[in-house]
Amino acid sequence: MKLLLVIFVVHAIFIPCFSFDVPGKDLPLTLDYYKSTCPTVFDVIKKEMECIVKEDPRNAAIVIRLHFHDCFVQGCDASVLLDETETLQGEKKASPNINSLKGYEIVDRIKNIIESECPGVVSCADLLTISARDATILVGGPYWDVPVGRKDSKTASYELAATNLPTPEEGLVSIISKFYYQGLSVEDMVALVGAHTIGKAQCRNFRSRIYGDFGVTSALNPVSETYLASLRELCPEISGEGDSNVTAMDNVTPNLFDNSIYHTLLKGEGLLNSDQEMYTSMFGIQTRRIVSKYAEDPVAFFEQFSKSMVKMGNILNSKSLVDGEVRKNCRFVNT
């Protein structure tokens, strides 16, 4: 695979731009899919995402996470966006999504603008995939080309949402298996988890970690002790108290897409058990090496993150490719 590396300057931030040969020549996705039917789609999404992230930098992480949760269930087909109806059980109430997955209104907002310019042309699945790329760039992350041409599913899977998505308490071996199931490697997994550098987590998802082995992995140096004390103040030990309180997973540069999250793991201060496992698990010989590499080399992290996001975005729903649609409203199947 040939790699072209160019450096752009955007708002005084150096943004690596990676261009790759798209794996899988038989994929029905192309870079110019909307060239004649909606040539402004990339510009429209970019412009709106600039406003959305300016309003709240956390929106970048929200959109990236929404894309991830979509692709791990039935492929990248916008099934995660479907609301429940009398005839369809959606994915929004599945345990990994309920009370935590957000960003649906962001998609609605962009979709309304695109529908006014190119009605019935751009799928919600493509919209979300492009938005995730732009969200990454807007907080300092890398650029990559986004192949498009996905169709929106007419179905959703509550069951797959409950089983396919990794959870914060999960062990390393189980998480690796879930990535392998999607055709993603260990290298992809460690790189994609790097998006947590701009993410936040709810108390309910890190309580067991901060009242568990946090002190062991961080060796409780004075700085770690202070950090742990602040986390425990935010998140009481008793289940049900402060469950929805949130804090950044990267407590150094929480609004900047960089490799800081890997330095956090090296110090043993990963907020989520699933993240810290990549460095401290007895099964993490390979992941430990990759974490260390990305901590040392931010360009290597950006390069692999770009590749892995393209690879994840290419997980397709074969059924939707045959009988899928372009939804007019991303929350509902067309009638």
CSV table of C-alpha atoms in Angstrom, one decimal:
chain,number,residue,atom,x,y,z
A,1,MET,CA,0.0,0.0,0.0
A,2,LYS,CA,1.4,3.3,-1.0
A,3,LEU,CA,1.2,6.2,1.5
A,4,LEU,CA,1.2,9.9,0.6
A,5,LEU,CA,1.9,12.2,3.5
A,6,VAL,CA,1.3,15.9,3.3
A,7,ILE,CA,1.3,18.4,6.1
A,8,PHE,CA,-1.4,21.1,6.1
A,9,VAL,CA,-1.6,24.1,8.5
A,10,VAL,CA,-5.1,24.7,9.8
A,11,HIS,CA,-5.7,27.3,12.5
A,12,ALA,CA,-2.0,27.0,13.4
A,13,ILE,CA,-2.3,23.3,14.0
A,14,PHE,CA,-0.3,20.8,11.8
A,15,ILE,CA,-2.8,18.3,10.3
A,16,PRO,CA,-1.3,15.2,8.8
A,17,CYS,CA,-3.1,14.2,5.6
A,18,PHE,CA,-3.0,10.5,4.8
A,19,SER,CA,-4.1,9.1,1.4
A,20,PHE,CA,-4.3,5.3,1.0
A,21,ASP,CA,-5.2,2.7,-1.5
A,22,VAL,CA,-8.7,1.7,-0.4
A,23,PRO,CA,-8.6,-2.0,0.5
A,24,GLY,CA,-11.1,-4.3,-1.3
A,25,LYS,CA,-11.2,-3.3,-4.9
A,26,ASP,CA,-14.7,-4.8,-5.2
A,27,LEU,CA,-16.2,-2.6,-2.6
A,28,PRO,CA,-19.1,-0.6,-4.0
A,29,LEU,CA,-17.7,2.6,-2.5
A,30,THR,CA,-15.9,5.4,-4.4
A,31,LEU,CA,-14.5,8.8,-3.6
A,32,ASP,CA,-16.6,10.5,-6.4
A,33,TYR,CA,-19.9,8.7,-5.8
A,34,TYR,CA,-21.8,12.0,-5.4
A,35,LYS,CA,-19.8,13.9,-8.0
A,36,SER,CA,-22.7,14.4,-10.3
A,37,THR,CA,-25.7,14.0,-8.0
A,38,CYS,CA,-24.6,16.1,-5.0
A,39,PRO,CA,-21.2,17.6,-5.6
A,40,THR,CA,-21.4,19.9,-2.6
A,41,VAL,CA,-22.0,17.2,0.0
A,42,PHE,CA,-18.5,17.2,1.5
A,43,ASP,CA,-18.4,21.0,1.7
A,44,VAL,CA,-21.9,21.2,3.3
A,45,ILE,CA,-21.0,18.6,6.0
A,46,LYS,CA,-17.6,20.2,6.7
A,47,LYS,CA,-19.2,23.7,7.1
A,48,GLU,CA,-21.9,22.5,9.4
A,49,MET,CA,-19.5,20.3,11.5
A,50,GLU,CA,-17.3,23.4,12.0
A,51,CYS,CA,-20.3,25.2,13.6
A,52,ILE,CA,-21.3,22.1,15.6
A,53,VAL,CA,-17.8,21.5,17.1
A,54,LYS,CA,-17.3,25.3,17.7
A,55,GLU,CA,-20.5,25.2,19.7
A,56,ASP,CA,-19.2,22.4,21.9
A,57,PRO,CA,-15.9,20.6,21.3
A,58,ARG,CA,-17.3,17.5,22.9
A,59,ASN,CA,-19.5,17.1,19.8
A,60,ALA,CA,-16.5,15.8,17.9
A,61,ALA,CA,-16.2,12.8,20.2
A,62,ILE,CA,-19.9,12.3,20.2
A,63,VAL,CA,-20.1,12.0,16.4
A,64,ILE,CA,-17.0,9.7,16.2
A,65,ARG,CA,-18.5,7.4,18.8
A,66,LEU,CA,-21.9,7.3,17.1
A,67,HIS,CA,-20.2,6.2,13.9
A,68,PHE,CA,-18.3,3.5,15.7
A,69,HIS,CA,-21.5,2.2,17.3
A,70,ASP,CA,-23.2,2.1,13.9
A,71,CYS,CA,-20.4,0.2,12.1
A,72,PHE,CA,-20.1,-2.5,14.8
A,73,VAL,CA,-23.8,-3.5,14.3
A,74,GLN,CA,-24.8,-4.7,10.8
A,75,GLY,CA,-22.0,-2.6,9.3
A,76,CYS,CA,-22.0,1.1,8.6
A,77,ASP,CA,-25.7,1.4,7.5
A,78,ALA,CA,-27.1,4.0,9.9
A,79,SER,CA,-29.2,1.4,11.7
A,80,VAL,CA,-28.1,3.0,15.0
A,81,LEU,CA,-30.1,6.2,14.1
A,82,LEU,CA,-33.4,4.4,13.7
A,83,ASP,CA,-36.1,5.3,16.4
A,84,GLU,CA,-38.3,2.5,17.8
A,85,THR,CA,-41.7,2.1,16.2
A,86,GLU,CA,-44.5,-0.4,16.6
A,87,THR,CA,-42.8,-2.6,13.9
A,88,LEU,CA,-39.1,-2.0,14.5
A,89,GLN,CA,-37.0,-2.4,17.6
A,90,GLY,CA,-34.1,0.0,17.4
A,91,GLU,CA,-30.6,-0.1,18.8
A,92,LYS,CA,-30.8,3.0,20.9
A,93,LYS,CA,-32.1,1.2,24.0
A,94,ALA,CA,-29.5,-1.6,23.9
A,95,SER,CA,-27.3,-1.6,27.0
A,96,PRO,CA,-24.1,-0.1,25.4
A,97,ASN,CA,-26.2,2.8,23.9
A,98,ILE,CA,-29.0,3.7,26.3
A,99,ASN,CA,-28.4,6.8,28.5
A,100,SER,CA,-24.9,7.3,26.9
A,101,LEU,CA,-25.0,7.4,23.1
A,102,LYS,CA,-25.7,10.9,21.7
A,103,GLY,CA,-25.5,12.9,18.6
A,104,TYR,CA,-28.8,12.0,16.9
A,105,GLU,CA,-29.8,15.7,16.7
A,106,ILE,CA,-26.5,16.5,15.1
A,107,VAL,CA,-27.2,14.1,12.3
A,108,ASP,CA,-30.8,15.5,11.9
A,109,ARG,CA,-29.4,19.0,11.6
A,110,ILE,CA,-26.9,18.1,8.8
A,111,LYS,CA,-29.4,15.8,7.1
A,112,ASN,CA,-32.0,18.6,6.9
A,113,ILE,CA,-29.5,20.9,5.1
A,114,ILE,CA,-28.4,18.2,2.7
A,115,GLU,CA,-31.9,17.3,1.9
A,116,SER,CA,-32.7,20.9,1.0
A,117,GLU,CA,-29.8,20.9,-1.5
A,118,CYS,CA,-29.8,17.3,-2.8
A,119,PRO,CA,-33.1,15.6,-1.8
A,120,GLY,CA,-33.1,11.8,-1.6
A,121,VAL,CA,-29.5,11.5,-2.7
A,122,VAL,CA,-27.1,11.3,0.3
A,123,SER,CA,-27.5,8.4,2.7
A,124,CYS,CA,-27.5,8.8,6.4
A,125,ALA,CA,-24.7,6.2,6.6
A,126,ASP,CA,-22.4,8.3,4.4
A,127,LEU,CA,-23.4,11.5,6.2
A,128,LEU,CA,-22.3,10.0,9.5
A,129,THR,CA,-19.1,8.6,8.1
A,130,ILE,CA,-18.0,11.9,6.6
A,131,SER,CA,-19.0,13.8,9.7
A,132,ALA,CA,-16.8,11.5,11.9
A,133,ARG,CA,-13.8,12.3,9.6
A,134,ASP,CA,-14.5,16.0,9.8
A,135,ALA,CA,-15.0,15.9,13.6
A,136,THR,CA,-11.6,14.4,13.9
A,137,ILE,CA,-9.9,17.1,11.9
A,138,LEU,CA,-11.7,19.9,13.7
A,139,VAL,CA,-10.1,18.9,17.1
A,140,GLY,CA,-6.6,18.4,15.7
A,141,GLY,CA,-6.7,14.9,14.2
A,142,PRO,CA,-5.7,13.6,10.8
A,143,TYR,CA,-7.5,13.9,7.4
A,144,TRP,CA,-8.3,10.9,5.3
A,145,ASP,CA,-10.3,10.3,2.1
A,146,VAL,CA,-13.8,8.9,2.8
A,147,PRO,CA,-15.1,6.4,0.2
A,148,VAL,CA,-18.9,6.8,-0.2
A,149,GLY,CA,-21.9,5.1,-1.6
A,150,ARG,CA,-23.4,3.3,1.4
A,151,LYS,CA,-27.1,2.6,1.7
A,152,ASP,CA,-29.3,3.0,4.7
A,153,SER,CA,-30.7,-0.2,6.2
A,154,LYS,CA,-34.4,-0.8,6.7
A,155,THR,CA,-33.7,-2.8,9.8
A,156,ALA,CA,-31.8,-2.5,13.1
A,157,SER,CA,-30.6,-5.1,15.6
A,158,TYR,CA,-31.1,-4.7,19.3
A,159,GLU,CA,-29.5,-8.1,19.9
A,160,LEU,CA,-26.3,-7.3,17.9
A,161,ALA,CA,-26.0,-3.9,19.6
A,162,ALA,CA,-26.1,-5.7,23.0
A,163,THR,CA,-23.4,-8.2,22.1
A,164,ASN,CA,-21.1,-6.8,19.4
A,165,LEU,CA,-20.1,-3.6,21.0
A,166,PRO,CA,-17.2,-3.6,23.5
A,167,THR,CA,-18.0,-2.5,27.1
A,168,PRO,CA,-15.8,-0.5,29.5
A,169,GLU,CA,-15.6,-3.5,31.9
A,170,GLU,CA,-14.6,-6.0,29.3
A,171,GLY,CA,-11.3,-7.9,29.3
A,172,LEU,CA,-8.7,-7.6,26.6
A,173,VAL,CA,-9.2,-11.0,25.0
A,174,SER,CA,-12.9,-10.5,24.6
A,175,ILE,CA,-12.5,-7.1,23.1
A,176,ILE,CA,-9.9,-8.3,20.6
A,177,SER,CA,-12.4,-11.0,19.5
A,178,LYS,CA,-15.1,-8.4,18.9
A,179,PHE,CA,-12.7,-6.4,16.7
A,180,TYR,CA,-11.6,-9.6,14.8
A,181,TYR,CA,-15.3,-10.4,14.2
A,182,GLN,CA,-15.6,-7.1,12.3
A,183,GLY,CA,-12.5,-7.8,10.3
A,184,LEU,CA,-10.3,-5.4,12.4
A,185,SER,CA,-6.9,-6.3,13.7
A,186,VAL,CA,-5.2,-5.7,17.0
A,187,GLU,CA,-3.4,-2.7,15.5
A,188,ASP,CA,-6.8,-1.3,14.3
A,189,MET,CA,-8.2,-1.8,17.8
A,190,VAL,CA,-5.4,0.0,19.6
A,191,ALA,CA,-5.5,2.9,17.1
A,192,LEU,CA,-9.3,3.3,17.2
A,193,VAL,CA,-9.3,3.3,21.0
A,194,GLY,CA,-7.1,6.4,20.6
A,195,ALA,CA,-10.2,8.4,19.8
A,196,HIS,CA,-10.8,8.3,23.6
A,197,THR,CA,-8.3,11.1,23.7
A,198,ILE,CA,-11.2,13.4,23.2
A,199,GLY,CA,-13.9,11.4,24.9
A,200,LYS,CA,-15.7,11.5,28.2
A,201,ALA,CA,-16.9,8.7,30.3
A,202,GLN,CA,-19.8,8.4,32.8
A,203,CYS,CA,-19.2,7.4,36.4
A,204,ARG,CA,-21.1,4.2,36.0
A,205,ASN,CA,-18.5,3.1,33.4
A,206,PHE,CA,-15.4,3.8,35.5
A,207,ARG,CA,-16.5,3.3,39.1
A,208,SER,CA,-15.2,-0.3,39.3
A,209,ARG,CA,-11.9,0.9,37.9
A,210,ILE,CA,-11.2,3.7,40.4
A,211,TYR,CA,-12.3,1.6,43.3
A,212,GLY,CA,-10.5,-1.4,42.0
A,213,ASP,CA,-7.0,-1.7,40.5
A,214,PHE,CA,-6.3,1.9,39.6
A,215,GLY,CA,-3.9,2.2,42.6
A,216,VAL,CA,-2.1,-0.9,41.4
A,217,THR,CA,-1.6,0.1,37.8
A,218,SER,CA,-0.7,3.7,38.6
A,219,ALA,CA,1.6,2.7,41.5
A,220,LEU,CA,-0.1,5.5,43.4
A,221,ASN,CA,2.6,8.1,42.9
A,222,PRO,CA,1.7,11.6,44.4
A,223,VAL,CA,0.3,12.9,41.1
A,224,SER,CA,-1.8,9.7,40.5
A,225,GLU,CA,-3.1,9.8,44.1
A,226,THR,CA,-4.4,13.4,43.5
A,227,TYR,CA,-6.0,12.4,40.3
A,228,LEU,CA,-7.6,9.3,41.8
A,229,ALA,CA,-8.9,11.4,44.7
A,230,SER,CA,-10.6,13.8,42.3
A,231,LEU,CA,-12.2,10.9,40.4
A,232,ARG,CA,-13.6,9.4,43.6
A,233,GLU,CA,-15.0,12.8,44.6
A,234,LEU,CA,-16.8,12.9,41.3
A,235,CYS,CA,-17.9,9.3,41.3
A,236,PRO,CA,-19.0,7.9,44.7
A,237,GLU,CA,-18.4,4.2,45.4
A,238,ILE,CA,-22.1,3.5,46.0
A,239,SER,CA,-23.8,2.4,42.8
A,240,GLY,CA,-26.6,4.8,41.7
A,241,GLU,CA,-24.9,7.9,43.2
A,242,GLY,CA,-23.5,10.2,40.5
A,243,ASP,CA,-23.8,7.5,37.8
A,244,SER,CA,-24.2,10.1,35.0
A,245,ASN,CA,-21.4,12.3,36.2
A,246,VAL,CA,-18.8,12.6,33.4
A,247,THR,CA,-15.1,13.3,33.1
A,248,ALA,CA,-12.5,13.3,30.4
A,249,MET,CA,-10.7,10.1,29.5
A,250,ASP,CA,-7.6,12.2,28.7
A,251,ASN,CA,-7.2,14.5,31.6
A,252,VAL,CA,-4.2,16.3,30.0
A,253,THR,CA,-5.5,17.6,26.6
A,254,PRO,CA,-9.2,16.6,26.7
A,255,ASN,CA,-10.3,18.7,23.7
A,256,LEU,CA,-7.3,18.0,21.4
A,257,PHE,CA,-7.0,14.9,19.3
A,258,ASP,CA,-3.5,13.8,20.0
A,259,ASN,CA,-1.6,10.7,21.4
A,260,SER,CA,-1.9,11.8,25.1
A,261,ILE,CA,-4.3,8.9,25.9
A,262,TYR,CA,-1.4,6.5,25.3
A,263,HIS,CA,0.8,8.4,27.8
A,264,THR,CA,-2.1,8.0,30.3
A,265,LEU,CA,-2.0,4.3,29.8
A,266,LEU,CA,1.7,4.1,30.2
A,267,LYS,CA,1.3,5.8,33.6
A,268,GLY,CA,-1.4,3.3,34.5
A,269,GLU,CA,-4.0,6.0,34.8
A,270,GLY,CA,-6.4,4.8,32.1
A,271,LEU,CA,-9.9,5.7,33.2
A,272,LEU,CA,-11.6,2.7,31.6
A,273,ASN,CA,-10.6,-0.8,32.5
A,274,SER,CA,-10.9,-1.8,28.8
A,275,ASP,CA,-8.4,0.9,27.8
A,276,GLN,CA,-5.9,0.2,30.6
A,277,GLU,CA,-6.0,-3.5,29.8
A,278,MET,CA,-4.2,-2.8,26.5
A,279,TYR,CA,-1.1,-2.0,28.5
A,280,THR,CA,-1.3,-3.9,31.8
A,281,SER,CA,-3.1,-7.1,30.9
A,282,MET,CA,-1.0,-10.3,31.1
A,283,PHE,CA,-2.4,-11.1,27.7
A,284,GLY,CA,-1.4,-7.7,26.3
A,285,ILE,CA,2.1,-8.4,24.9
A,286,GLN,CA,1.2,-7.2,21.4
A,287,THR,CA,-1.1,-4.3,22.5
A,288,ARG,CA,1.5,-3.1,25.1
A,289,ARG,CA,4.0,-2.7,22.3
A,290,ILE,CA,1.6,-0.8,20.1
A,291,VAL,CA,0.5,1.5,22.9
A,292,SER,CA,4.2,2.3,23.6
A,293,LYS,CA,4.7,3.0,19.9
A,294,TYR,CA,1.8,5.4,19.6
A,295,ALA,CA,2.9,7.2,22.8
A,296,GLU,CA,6.3,7.7,21.3
A,297,ASP,CA,5.3,8.5,17.7
A,298,PRO,CA,2.2,10.6,17.1
A,299,VAL,CA,2.6,10.4,13.4
A,300,ALA,CA,2.5,6.6,13.5
A,301,PHE,CA,-0.7,6.9,15.5
A,302,PHE,CA,-2.3,9.3,13.1
A,303,GLU,CA,-1.4,7.2,10.1
A,304,GLN,CA,-2.8,4.0,11.6
A,305,PHE,CA,-5.9,5.8,13.0
A,306,SER,CA,-6.7,7.1,9.4
A,307,LYS,CA,-6.2,3.6,7.9
A,308,SER,CA,-8.3,2.0,10.6
A,309,MET,CA,-11.2,4.5,10.3
A,310,VAL,CA,-11.3,3.8,6.5
A,311,LYS,CA,-11.3,0.1,7.2
A,312,MET,CA,-14.0,0.4,9.8
A,313,GLY,CA,-16.1,2.6,7.5
A,314,ASN,CA,-15.8,-0.1,4.9
A,315,ILE,CA,-17.7,-2.6,7.0
A,316,LEU,CA,-20.9,-2.9,5.0
A,317,ASN,CA,-24.3,-4.4,5.4
A,318,SER,CA,-24.6,-6.7,2.4
A,319,LYS,CA,-28.3,-6.8,2.6
A,320,SER,CA,-28.6,-3.0,2.6
A,321,LEU,CA,-26.4,-2.9,-0.5
A,322,VAL,CA,-29.1,-4.9,-2.3
A,323,ASP,CA,-32.3,-3.5,-0.9
A,324,GLY,CA,-31.2,-0.5,1.2
A,325,GLU,CA,-32.4,3.0,0.7
A,326,VAL,CA,-31.5,6.7,1.2
A,327,ARG,CA,-33.7,7.8,4.1
A,328,LYS,CA,-35.4,11.1,4.0
A,329,ASN,CA,-35.3,11.2,7.8
A,330,CYS,CA,-32.5,9.4,9.4
A,331,ARG,CA,-34.7,8.3,12.3
A,332,PHE,CA,-37.2,6.4,10.2
A,333,VAL,CA,-37.4,4.0,7.2
A,334,ASN,CA,-39.0,5.6,4.2
A,335,THR,CA,-42.7,4.9,3.7
